[in-house]
CSV table of N, CA, C and O in Angstrom, one decimal:
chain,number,residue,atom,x,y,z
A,1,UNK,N,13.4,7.4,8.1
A,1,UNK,CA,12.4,6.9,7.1
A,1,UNK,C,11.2,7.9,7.1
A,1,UNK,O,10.9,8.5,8.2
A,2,UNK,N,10.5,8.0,6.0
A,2,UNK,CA,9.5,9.1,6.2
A,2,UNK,C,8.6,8.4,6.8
A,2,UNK,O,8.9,7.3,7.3
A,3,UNK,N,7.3,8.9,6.8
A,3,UNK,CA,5.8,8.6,7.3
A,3,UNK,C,5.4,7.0,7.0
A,3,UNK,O,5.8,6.8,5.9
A,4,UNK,N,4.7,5.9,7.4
A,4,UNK,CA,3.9,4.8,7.2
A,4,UNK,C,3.3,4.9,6.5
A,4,UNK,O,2.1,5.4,6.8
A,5,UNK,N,3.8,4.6,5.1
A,5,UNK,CA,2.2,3.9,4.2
A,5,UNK,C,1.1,3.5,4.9
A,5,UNK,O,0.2,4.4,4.8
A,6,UNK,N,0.8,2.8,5.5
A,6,UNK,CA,-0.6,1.6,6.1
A,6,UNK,C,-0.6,3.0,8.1
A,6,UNK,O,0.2,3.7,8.7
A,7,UNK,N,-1.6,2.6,8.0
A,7,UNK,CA,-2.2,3.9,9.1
A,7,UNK,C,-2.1,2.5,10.0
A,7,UNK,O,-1.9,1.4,9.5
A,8,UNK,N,-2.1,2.7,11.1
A,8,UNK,CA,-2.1,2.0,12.9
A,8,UNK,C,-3.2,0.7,12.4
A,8,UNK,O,-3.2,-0.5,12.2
A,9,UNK,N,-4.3,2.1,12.6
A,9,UNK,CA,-5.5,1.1,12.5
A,9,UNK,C,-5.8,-0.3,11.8
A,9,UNK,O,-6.4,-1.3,12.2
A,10,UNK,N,-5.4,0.0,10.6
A,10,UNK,CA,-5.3,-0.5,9.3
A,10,UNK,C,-4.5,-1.7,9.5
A,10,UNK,O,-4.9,-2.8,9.2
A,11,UNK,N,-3.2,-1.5,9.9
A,11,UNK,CA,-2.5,-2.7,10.4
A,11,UNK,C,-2.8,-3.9,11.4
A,11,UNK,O,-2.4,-5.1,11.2
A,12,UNK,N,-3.8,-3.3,12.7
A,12,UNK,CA,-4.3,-3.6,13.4
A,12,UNK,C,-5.0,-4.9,13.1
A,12,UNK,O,-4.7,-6.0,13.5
A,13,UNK,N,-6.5,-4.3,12.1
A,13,UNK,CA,-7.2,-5.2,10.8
A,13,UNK,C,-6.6,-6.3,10.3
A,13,UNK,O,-7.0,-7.5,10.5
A,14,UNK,N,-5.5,-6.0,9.5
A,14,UNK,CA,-4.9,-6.5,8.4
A,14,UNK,C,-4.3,-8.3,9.4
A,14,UNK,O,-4.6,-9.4,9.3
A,15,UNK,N,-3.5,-7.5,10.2
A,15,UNK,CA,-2.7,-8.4,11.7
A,15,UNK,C,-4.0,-9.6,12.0
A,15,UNK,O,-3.9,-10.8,12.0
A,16,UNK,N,-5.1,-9.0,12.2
A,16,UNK,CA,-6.1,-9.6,12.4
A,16,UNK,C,-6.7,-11.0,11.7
A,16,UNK,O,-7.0,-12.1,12.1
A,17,UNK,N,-6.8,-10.2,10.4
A,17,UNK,CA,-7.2,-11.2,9.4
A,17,UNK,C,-5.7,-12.2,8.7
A,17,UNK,O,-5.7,-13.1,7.9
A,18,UNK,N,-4.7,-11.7,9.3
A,18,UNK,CA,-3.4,-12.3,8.5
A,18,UNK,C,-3.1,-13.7,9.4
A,18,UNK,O,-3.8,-13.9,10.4
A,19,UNK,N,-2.2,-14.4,8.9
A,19,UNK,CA,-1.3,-15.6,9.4
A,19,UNK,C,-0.3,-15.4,9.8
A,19,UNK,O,0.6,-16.2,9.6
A,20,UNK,N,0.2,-13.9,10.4
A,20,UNK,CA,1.8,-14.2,11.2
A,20,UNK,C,1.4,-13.6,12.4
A,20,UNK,O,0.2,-13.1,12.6
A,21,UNK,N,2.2,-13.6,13.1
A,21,UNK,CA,1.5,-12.7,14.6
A,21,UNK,C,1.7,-10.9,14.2
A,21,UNK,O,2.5,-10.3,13.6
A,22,UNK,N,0.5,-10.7,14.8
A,22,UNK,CA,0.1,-8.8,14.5
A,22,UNK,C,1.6,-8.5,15.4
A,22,UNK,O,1.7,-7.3,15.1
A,23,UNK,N,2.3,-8.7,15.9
A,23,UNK,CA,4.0,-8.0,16.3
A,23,UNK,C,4.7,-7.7,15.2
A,23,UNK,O,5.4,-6.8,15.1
A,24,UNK,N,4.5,-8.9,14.1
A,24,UNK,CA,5.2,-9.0,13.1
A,24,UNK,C,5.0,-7.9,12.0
A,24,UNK,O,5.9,-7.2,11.5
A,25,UNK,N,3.8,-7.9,11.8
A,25,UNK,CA,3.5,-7.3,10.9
A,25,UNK,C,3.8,-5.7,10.3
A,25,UNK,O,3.7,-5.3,9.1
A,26,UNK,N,4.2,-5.1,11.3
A,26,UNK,CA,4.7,-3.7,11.0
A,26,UNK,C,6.1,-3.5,10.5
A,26,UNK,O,6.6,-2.8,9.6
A,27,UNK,N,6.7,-4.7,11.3
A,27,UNK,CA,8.7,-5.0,10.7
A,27,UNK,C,8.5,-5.6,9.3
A,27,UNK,O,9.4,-5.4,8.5
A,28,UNK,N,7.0,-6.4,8.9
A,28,UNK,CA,6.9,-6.9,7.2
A,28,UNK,C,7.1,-5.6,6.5
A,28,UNK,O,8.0,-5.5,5.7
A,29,UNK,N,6.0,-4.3,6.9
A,29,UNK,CA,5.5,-3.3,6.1
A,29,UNK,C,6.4,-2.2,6.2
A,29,UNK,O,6.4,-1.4,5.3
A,30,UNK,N,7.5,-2.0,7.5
A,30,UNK,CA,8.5,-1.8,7.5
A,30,UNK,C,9.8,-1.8,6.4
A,30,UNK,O,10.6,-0.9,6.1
A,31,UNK,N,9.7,-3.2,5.9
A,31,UNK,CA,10.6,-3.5,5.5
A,31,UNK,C,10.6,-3.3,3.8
A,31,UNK,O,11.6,-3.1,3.1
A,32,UNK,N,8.9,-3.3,3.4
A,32,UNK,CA,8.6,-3.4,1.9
A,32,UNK,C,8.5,-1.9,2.0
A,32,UNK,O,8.4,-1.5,0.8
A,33,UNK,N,8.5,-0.8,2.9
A,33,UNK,CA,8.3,0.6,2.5
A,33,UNK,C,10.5,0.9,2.4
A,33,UNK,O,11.0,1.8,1.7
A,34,UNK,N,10.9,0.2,3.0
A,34,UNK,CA,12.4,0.4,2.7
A,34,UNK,C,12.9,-0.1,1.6
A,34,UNK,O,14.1,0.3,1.4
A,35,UNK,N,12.5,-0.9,0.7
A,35,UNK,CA,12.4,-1.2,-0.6
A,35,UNK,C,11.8,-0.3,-1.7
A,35,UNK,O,12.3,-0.1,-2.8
A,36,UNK,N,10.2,0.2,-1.2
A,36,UNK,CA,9.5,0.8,-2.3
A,36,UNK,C,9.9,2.6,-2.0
A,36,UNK,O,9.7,3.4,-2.9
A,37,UNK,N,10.4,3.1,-0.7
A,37,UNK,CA,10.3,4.5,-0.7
A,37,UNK,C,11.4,4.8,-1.9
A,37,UNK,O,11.2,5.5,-2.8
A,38,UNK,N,12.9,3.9,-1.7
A,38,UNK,CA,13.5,4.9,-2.7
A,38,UNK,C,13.3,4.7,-4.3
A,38,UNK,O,13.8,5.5,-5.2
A,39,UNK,N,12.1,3.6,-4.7
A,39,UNK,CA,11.8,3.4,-6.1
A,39,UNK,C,11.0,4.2,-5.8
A,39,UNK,O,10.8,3.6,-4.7
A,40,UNK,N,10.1,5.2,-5.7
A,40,UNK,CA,9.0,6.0,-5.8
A,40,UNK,C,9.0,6.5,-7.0
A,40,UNK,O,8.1,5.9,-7.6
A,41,UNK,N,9.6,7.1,-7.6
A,41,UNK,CA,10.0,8.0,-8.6
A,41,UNK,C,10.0,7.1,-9.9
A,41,UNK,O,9.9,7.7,-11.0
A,42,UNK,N,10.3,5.7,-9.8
A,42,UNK,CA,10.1,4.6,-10.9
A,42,UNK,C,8.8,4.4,-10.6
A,42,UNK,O,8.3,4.7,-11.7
A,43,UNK,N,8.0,4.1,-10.0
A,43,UNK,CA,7.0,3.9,-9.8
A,43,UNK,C,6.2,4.9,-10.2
A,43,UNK,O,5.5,4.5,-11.0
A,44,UNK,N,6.1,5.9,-9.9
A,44,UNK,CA,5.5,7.2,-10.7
A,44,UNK,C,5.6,7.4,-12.1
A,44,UNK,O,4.7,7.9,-12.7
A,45,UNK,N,6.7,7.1,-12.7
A,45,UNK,CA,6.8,6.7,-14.3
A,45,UNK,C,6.0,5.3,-14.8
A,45,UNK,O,5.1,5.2,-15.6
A,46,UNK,N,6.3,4.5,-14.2
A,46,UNK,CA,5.5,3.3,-14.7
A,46,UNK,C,4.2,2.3,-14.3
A,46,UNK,O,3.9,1.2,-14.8
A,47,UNK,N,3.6,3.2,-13.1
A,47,UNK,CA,2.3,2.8,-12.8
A,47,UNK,C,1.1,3.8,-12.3
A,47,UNK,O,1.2,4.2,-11.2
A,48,UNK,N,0.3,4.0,-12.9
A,48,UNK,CA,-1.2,4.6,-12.5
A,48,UNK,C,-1.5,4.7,-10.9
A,48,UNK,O,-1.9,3.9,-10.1
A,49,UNK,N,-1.0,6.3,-10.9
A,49,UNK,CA,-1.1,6.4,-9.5
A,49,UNK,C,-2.6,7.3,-9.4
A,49,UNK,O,-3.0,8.3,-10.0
A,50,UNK,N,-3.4,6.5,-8.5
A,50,UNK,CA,-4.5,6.6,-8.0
A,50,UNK,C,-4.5,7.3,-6.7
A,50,UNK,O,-5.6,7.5,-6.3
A,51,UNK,N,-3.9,7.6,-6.1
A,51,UNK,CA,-4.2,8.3,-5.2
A,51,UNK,C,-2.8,9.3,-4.4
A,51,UNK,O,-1.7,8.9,-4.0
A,52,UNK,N,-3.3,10.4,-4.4
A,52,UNK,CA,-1.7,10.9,-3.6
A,52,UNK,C,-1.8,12.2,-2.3
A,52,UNK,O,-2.2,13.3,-2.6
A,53,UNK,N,-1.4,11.9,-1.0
A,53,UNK,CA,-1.6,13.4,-0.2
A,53,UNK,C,0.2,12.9,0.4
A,53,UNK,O,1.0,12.0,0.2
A,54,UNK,N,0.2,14.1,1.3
A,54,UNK,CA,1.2,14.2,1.7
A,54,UNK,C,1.6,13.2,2.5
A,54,UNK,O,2.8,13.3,2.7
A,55,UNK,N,1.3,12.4,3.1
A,55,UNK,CA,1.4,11.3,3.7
A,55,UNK,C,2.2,10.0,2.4
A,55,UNK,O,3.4,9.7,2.5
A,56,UNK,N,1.5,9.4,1.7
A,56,UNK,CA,1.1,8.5,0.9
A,56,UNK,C,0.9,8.7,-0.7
A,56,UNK,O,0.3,9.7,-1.1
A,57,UNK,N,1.4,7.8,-1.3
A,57,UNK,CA,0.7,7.7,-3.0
A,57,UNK,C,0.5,6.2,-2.9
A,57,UNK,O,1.1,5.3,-2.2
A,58,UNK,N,-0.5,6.1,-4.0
A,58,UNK,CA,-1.3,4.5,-3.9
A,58,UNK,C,-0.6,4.4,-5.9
A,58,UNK,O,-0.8,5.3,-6.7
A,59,UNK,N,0.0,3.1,-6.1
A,59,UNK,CA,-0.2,2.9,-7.6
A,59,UNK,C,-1.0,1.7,-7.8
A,59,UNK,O,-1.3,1.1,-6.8
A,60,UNK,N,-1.4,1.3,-8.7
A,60,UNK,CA,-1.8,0.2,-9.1
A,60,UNK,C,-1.4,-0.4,-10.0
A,60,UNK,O,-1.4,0.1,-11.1
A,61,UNK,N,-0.8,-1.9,-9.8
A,61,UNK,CA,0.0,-2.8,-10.0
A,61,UNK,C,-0.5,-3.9,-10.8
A,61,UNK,O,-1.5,-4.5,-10.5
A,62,UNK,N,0.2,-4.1,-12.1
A,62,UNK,CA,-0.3,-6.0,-11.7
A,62,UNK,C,-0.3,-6.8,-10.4
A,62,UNK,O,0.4,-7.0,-9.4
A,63,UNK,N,-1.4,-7.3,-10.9
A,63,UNK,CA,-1.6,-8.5,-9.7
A,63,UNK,C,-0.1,-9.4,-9.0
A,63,UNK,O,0.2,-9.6,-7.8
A,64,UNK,N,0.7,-9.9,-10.5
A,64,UNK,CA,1.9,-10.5,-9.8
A,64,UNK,C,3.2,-9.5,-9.3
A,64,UNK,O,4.3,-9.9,-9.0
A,65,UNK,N,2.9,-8.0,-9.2
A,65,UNK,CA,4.0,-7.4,-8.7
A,65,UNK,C,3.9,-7.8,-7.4
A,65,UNK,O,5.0,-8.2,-7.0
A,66,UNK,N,3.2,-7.8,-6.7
A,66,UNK,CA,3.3,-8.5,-5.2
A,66,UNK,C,5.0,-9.9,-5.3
A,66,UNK,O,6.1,-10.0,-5.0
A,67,UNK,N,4.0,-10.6,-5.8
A,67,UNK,CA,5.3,-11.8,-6.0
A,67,UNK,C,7.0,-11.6,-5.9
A,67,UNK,O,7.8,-12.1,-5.2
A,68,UNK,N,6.9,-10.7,-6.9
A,68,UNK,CA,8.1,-10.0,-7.6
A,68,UNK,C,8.8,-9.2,-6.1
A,68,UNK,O,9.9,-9.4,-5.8
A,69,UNK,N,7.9,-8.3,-5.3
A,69,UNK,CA,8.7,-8.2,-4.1
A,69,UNK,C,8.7,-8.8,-3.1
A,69,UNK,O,9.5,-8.3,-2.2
A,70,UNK,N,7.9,-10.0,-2.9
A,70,UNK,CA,7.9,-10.8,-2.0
A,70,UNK,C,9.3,-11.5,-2.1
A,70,UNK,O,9.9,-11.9,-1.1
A,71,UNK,N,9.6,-11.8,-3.1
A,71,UNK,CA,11.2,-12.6,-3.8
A,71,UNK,C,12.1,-11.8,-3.5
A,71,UNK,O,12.9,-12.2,-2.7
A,72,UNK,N,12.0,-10.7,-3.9
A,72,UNK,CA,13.1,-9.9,-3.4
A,72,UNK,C,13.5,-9.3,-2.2
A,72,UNK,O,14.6,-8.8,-2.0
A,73,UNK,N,12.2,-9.4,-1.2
A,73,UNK,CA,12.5,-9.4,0.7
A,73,UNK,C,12.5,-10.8,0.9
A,73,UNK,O,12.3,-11.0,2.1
A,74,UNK,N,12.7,-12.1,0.1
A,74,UNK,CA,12.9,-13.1,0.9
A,74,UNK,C,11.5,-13.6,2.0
A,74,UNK,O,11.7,-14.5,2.8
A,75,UNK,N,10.4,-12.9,1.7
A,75,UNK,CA,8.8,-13.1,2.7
A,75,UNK,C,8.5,-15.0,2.0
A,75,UNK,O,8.8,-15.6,1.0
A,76,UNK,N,7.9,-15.1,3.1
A,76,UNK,CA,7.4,-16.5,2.3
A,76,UNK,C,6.2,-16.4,2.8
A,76,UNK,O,5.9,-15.5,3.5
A,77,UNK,N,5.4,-17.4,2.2
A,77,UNK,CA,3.8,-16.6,1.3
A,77,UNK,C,2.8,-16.0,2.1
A,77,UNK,O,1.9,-15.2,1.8
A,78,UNK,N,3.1,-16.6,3.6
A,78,UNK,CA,2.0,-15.7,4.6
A,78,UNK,C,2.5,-14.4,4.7
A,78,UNK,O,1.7,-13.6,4.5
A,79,UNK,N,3.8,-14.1,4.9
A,79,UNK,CA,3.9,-12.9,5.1
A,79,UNK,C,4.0,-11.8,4.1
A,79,UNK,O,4.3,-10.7,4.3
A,80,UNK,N,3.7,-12.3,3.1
A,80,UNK,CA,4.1,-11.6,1.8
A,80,UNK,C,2.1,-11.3,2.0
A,80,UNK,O,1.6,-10.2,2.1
A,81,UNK,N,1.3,-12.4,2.0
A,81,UNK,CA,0.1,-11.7,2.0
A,81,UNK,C,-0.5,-11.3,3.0
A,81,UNK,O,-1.7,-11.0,2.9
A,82,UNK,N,0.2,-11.1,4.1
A,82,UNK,CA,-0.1,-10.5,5.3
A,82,UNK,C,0.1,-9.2,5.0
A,82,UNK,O,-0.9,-8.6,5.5
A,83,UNK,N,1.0,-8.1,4.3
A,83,UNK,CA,1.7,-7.3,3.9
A,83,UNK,C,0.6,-7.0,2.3
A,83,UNK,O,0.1,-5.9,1.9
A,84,UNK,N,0.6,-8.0,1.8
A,84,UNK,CA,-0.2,-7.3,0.8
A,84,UNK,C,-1.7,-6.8,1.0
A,84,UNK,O,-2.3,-6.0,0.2
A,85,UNK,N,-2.3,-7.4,2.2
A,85,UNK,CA,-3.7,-7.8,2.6
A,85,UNK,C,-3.6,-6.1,3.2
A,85,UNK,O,-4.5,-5.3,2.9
A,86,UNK,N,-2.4,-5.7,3.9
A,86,UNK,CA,-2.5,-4.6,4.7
A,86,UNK,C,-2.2,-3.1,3.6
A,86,UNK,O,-2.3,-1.9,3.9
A,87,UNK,N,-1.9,-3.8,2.0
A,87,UNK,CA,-1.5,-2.6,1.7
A,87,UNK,C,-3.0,-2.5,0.8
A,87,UNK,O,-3.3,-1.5,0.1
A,88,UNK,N,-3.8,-3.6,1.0
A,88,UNK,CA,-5.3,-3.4,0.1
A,88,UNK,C,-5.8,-2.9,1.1
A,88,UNK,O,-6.2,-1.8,0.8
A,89,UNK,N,-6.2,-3.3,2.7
A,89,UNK,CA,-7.0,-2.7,3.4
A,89,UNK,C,-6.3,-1.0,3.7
A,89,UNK,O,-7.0,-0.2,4.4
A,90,UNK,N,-5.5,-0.8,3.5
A,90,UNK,CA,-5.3,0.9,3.1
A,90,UNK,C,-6.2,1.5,1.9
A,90,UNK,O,-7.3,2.3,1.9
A,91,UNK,N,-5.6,1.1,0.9
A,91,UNK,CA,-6.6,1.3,0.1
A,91,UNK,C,-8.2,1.1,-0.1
A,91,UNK,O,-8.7,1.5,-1.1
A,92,UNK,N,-8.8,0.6,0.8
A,92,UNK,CA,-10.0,0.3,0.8
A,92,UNK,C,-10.4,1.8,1.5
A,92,UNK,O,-11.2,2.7,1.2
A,93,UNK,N,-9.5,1.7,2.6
A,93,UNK,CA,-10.2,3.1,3.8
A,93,UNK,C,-9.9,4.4,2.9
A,93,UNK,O,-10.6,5.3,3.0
A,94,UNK,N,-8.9,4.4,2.0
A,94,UNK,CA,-8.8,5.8,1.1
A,94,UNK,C,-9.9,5.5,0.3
A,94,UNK,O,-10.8,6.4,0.3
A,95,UNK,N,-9.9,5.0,-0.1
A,95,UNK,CA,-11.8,4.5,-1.2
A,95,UNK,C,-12.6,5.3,-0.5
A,95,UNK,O,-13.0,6.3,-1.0
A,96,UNK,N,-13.0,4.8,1.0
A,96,UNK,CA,-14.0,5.0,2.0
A,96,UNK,C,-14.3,7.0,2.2
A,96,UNK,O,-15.2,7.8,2.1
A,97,UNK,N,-12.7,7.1,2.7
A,97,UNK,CA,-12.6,8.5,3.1
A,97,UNK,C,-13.1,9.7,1.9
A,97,UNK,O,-13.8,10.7,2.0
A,98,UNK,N,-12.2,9.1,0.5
A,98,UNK,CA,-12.4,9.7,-0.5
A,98,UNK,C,-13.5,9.7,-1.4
A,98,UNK,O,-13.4,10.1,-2.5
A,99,UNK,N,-14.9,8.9,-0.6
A,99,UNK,CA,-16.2,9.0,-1.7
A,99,UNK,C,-15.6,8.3,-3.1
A,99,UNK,O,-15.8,8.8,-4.2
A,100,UNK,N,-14.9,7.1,-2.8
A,100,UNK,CA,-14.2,6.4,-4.4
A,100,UNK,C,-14.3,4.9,-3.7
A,100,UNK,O,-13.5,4.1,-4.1
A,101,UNK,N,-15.0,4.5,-3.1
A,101,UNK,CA,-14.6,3.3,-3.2
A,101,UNK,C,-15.5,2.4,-3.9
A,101,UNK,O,-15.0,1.3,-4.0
A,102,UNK,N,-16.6,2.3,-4.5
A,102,UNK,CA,-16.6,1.7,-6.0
A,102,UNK,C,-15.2,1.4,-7.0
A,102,UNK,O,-14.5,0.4,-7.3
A,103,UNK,N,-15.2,2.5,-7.1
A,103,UNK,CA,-13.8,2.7,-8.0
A,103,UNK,C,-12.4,1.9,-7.6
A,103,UNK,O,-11.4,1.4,-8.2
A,104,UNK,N,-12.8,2.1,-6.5
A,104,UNK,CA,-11.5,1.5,-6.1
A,104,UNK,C,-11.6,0.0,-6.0
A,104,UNK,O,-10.5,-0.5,-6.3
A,105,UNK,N,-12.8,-1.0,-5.5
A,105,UNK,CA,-12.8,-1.8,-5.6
A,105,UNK,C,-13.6,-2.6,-6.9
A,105,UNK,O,-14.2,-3.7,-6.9
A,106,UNK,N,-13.4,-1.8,-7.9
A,106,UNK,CA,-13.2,-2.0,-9.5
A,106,UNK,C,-12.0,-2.6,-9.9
A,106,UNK,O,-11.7,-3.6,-10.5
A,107,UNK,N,-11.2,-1.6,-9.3
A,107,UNK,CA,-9.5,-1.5,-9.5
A,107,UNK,C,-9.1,-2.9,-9.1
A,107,UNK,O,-8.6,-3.8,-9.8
A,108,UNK,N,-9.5,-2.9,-7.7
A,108,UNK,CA,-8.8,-4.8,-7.1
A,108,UNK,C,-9.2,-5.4,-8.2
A,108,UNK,O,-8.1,-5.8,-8.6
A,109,UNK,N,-9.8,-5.6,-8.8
A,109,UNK,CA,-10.7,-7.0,-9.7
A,109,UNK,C,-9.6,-7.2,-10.8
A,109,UNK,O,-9.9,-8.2,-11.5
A,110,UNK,N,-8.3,-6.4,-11.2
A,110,UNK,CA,-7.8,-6.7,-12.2
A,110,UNK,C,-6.3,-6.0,-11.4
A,110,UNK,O,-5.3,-6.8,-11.6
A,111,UNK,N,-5.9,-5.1,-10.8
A,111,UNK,CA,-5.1,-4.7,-10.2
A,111,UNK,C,-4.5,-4.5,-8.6
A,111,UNK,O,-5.2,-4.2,-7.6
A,112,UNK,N,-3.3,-4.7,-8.7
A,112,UNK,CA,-3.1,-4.4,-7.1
A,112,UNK,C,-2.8,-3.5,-6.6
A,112,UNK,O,-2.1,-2.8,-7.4
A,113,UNK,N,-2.8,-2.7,-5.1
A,113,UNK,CA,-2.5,-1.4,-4.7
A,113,UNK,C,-0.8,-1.9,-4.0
A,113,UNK,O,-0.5,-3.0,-3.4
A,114,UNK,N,-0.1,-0.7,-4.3
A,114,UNK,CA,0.9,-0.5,-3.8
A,114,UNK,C,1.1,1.0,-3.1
A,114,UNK,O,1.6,2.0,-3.7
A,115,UNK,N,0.8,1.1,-2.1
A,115,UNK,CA,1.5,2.5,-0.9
A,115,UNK,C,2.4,2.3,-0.6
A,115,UNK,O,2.8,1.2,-0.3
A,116,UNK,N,3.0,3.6,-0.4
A,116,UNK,CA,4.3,4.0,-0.7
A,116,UNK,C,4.2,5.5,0.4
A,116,UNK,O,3.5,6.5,0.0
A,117,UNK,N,4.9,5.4,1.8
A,117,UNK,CA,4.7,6.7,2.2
A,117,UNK,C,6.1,7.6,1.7
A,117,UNK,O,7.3,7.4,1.5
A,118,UNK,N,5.3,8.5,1.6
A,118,UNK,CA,6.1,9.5,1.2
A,118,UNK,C,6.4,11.0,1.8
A,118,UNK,O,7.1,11.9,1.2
A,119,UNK,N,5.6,11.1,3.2
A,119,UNK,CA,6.0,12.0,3.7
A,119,UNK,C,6.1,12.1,5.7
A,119,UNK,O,6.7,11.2,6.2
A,120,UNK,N,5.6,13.0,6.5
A,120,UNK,CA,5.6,13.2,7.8
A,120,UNK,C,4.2,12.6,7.9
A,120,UNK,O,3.1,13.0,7.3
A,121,UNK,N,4.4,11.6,8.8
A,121,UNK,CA,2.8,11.0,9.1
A,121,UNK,C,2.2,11.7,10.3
A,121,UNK,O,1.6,11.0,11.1
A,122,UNK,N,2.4,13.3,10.6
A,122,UNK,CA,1.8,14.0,10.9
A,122,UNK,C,1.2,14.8,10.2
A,122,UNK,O,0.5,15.6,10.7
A,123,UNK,N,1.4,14.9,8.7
A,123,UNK,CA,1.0,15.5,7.8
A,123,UNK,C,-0.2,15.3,7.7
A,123,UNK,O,-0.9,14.5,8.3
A,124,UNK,N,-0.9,16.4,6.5
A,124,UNK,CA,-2.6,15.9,6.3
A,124,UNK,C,-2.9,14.7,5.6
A,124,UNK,O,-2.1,14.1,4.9
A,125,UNK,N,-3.9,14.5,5.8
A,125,UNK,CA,-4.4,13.3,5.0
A,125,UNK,C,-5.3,13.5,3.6
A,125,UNK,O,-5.9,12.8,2.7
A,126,UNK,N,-5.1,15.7,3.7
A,126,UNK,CA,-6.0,15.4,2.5
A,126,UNK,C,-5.0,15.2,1.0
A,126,UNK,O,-3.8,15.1,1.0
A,127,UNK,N,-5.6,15.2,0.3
A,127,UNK,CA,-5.0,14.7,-1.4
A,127,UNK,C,-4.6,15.6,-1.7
A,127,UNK,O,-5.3,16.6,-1.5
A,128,UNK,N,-3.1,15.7,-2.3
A,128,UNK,CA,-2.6,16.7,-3.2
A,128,UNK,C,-3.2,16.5,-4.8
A,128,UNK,O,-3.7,17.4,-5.3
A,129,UNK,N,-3.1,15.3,-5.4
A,129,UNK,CA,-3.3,14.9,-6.5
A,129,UNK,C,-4.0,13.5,-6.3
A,129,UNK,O,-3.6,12.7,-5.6
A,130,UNK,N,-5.0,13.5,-7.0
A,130,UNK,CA,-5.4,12.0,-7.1
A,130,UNK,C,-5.9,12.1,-8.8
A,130,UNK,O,-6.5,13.1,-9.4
A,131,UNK,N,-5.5,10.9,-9.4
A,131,UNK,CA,-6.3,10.3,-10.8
A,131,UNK,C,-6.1,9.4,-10.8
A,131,UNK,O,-5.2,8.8,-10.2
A,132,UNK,N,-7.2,9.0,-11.5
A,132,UNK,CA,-7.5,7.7,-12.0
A,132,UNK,C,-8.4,7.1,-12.9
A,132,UNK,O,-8.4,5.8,-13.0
């Protein structure tokens, strides 16, 4: 599997503020990056990717695409927003890192973030491409 979408730390947080036990939580985000790595390339056609380095690309979703994969891993609702909560607080710290988080938390108010790693999570963190 390539690199983690969601960074350690991030998980850490997320675990924190979630309702399943923080053990669980990596086998959740585990499991939705083994669903979303091989759609990448659909996902690059059909949603506004906001952020991308070699590590990671972020799209932005309807709000109910969450749902939509939560149905399809079978998650029931804590864990589905334990996993979603961790794939927003990624995107919050890329906001942070990247001098965008206004922007980014514009975005939440009508859309959701989806990361998607896509490469060696020894790789850089800086951006190959980002728009938005």
């Amino acid at each position: 599997m390539p690199g983690e979408p969601i960074e350690g730390q991030v998980l850490l947080l997320a675990a924190a503020k979630a309702s399943v036990p923080p053990e669980r939580l990596p086998t959740l985000v585990d499991q939705v990056q083994a669903t979303l790595g091989p759609a990448l390339e659909r996902y690059r056609r059909s949603y506004e990717r906001c952020y991308a380095s070699d590590e990671r690309e972020v799209f932005l979703v309807d709000s109910d695409h969450w749902a939509d994969i939560g149905a399809e891993l079978e998650f029931g609702d804590r864990e589905l927003a334990a996993v979603r909560r961790a794939h927003e607080e990624q995107f919050g710290r890329i906001g942070r890192r990247s001098d965008r988080e206004a922007e980014f938390e514009t975005a939440l108010e009508i859309r959701a973030p989806v990361c998607i790693a896509t490469g060696d999570p020894s790789g850089s963190s800086e951006p190959t491409d980002s728009t938005a």
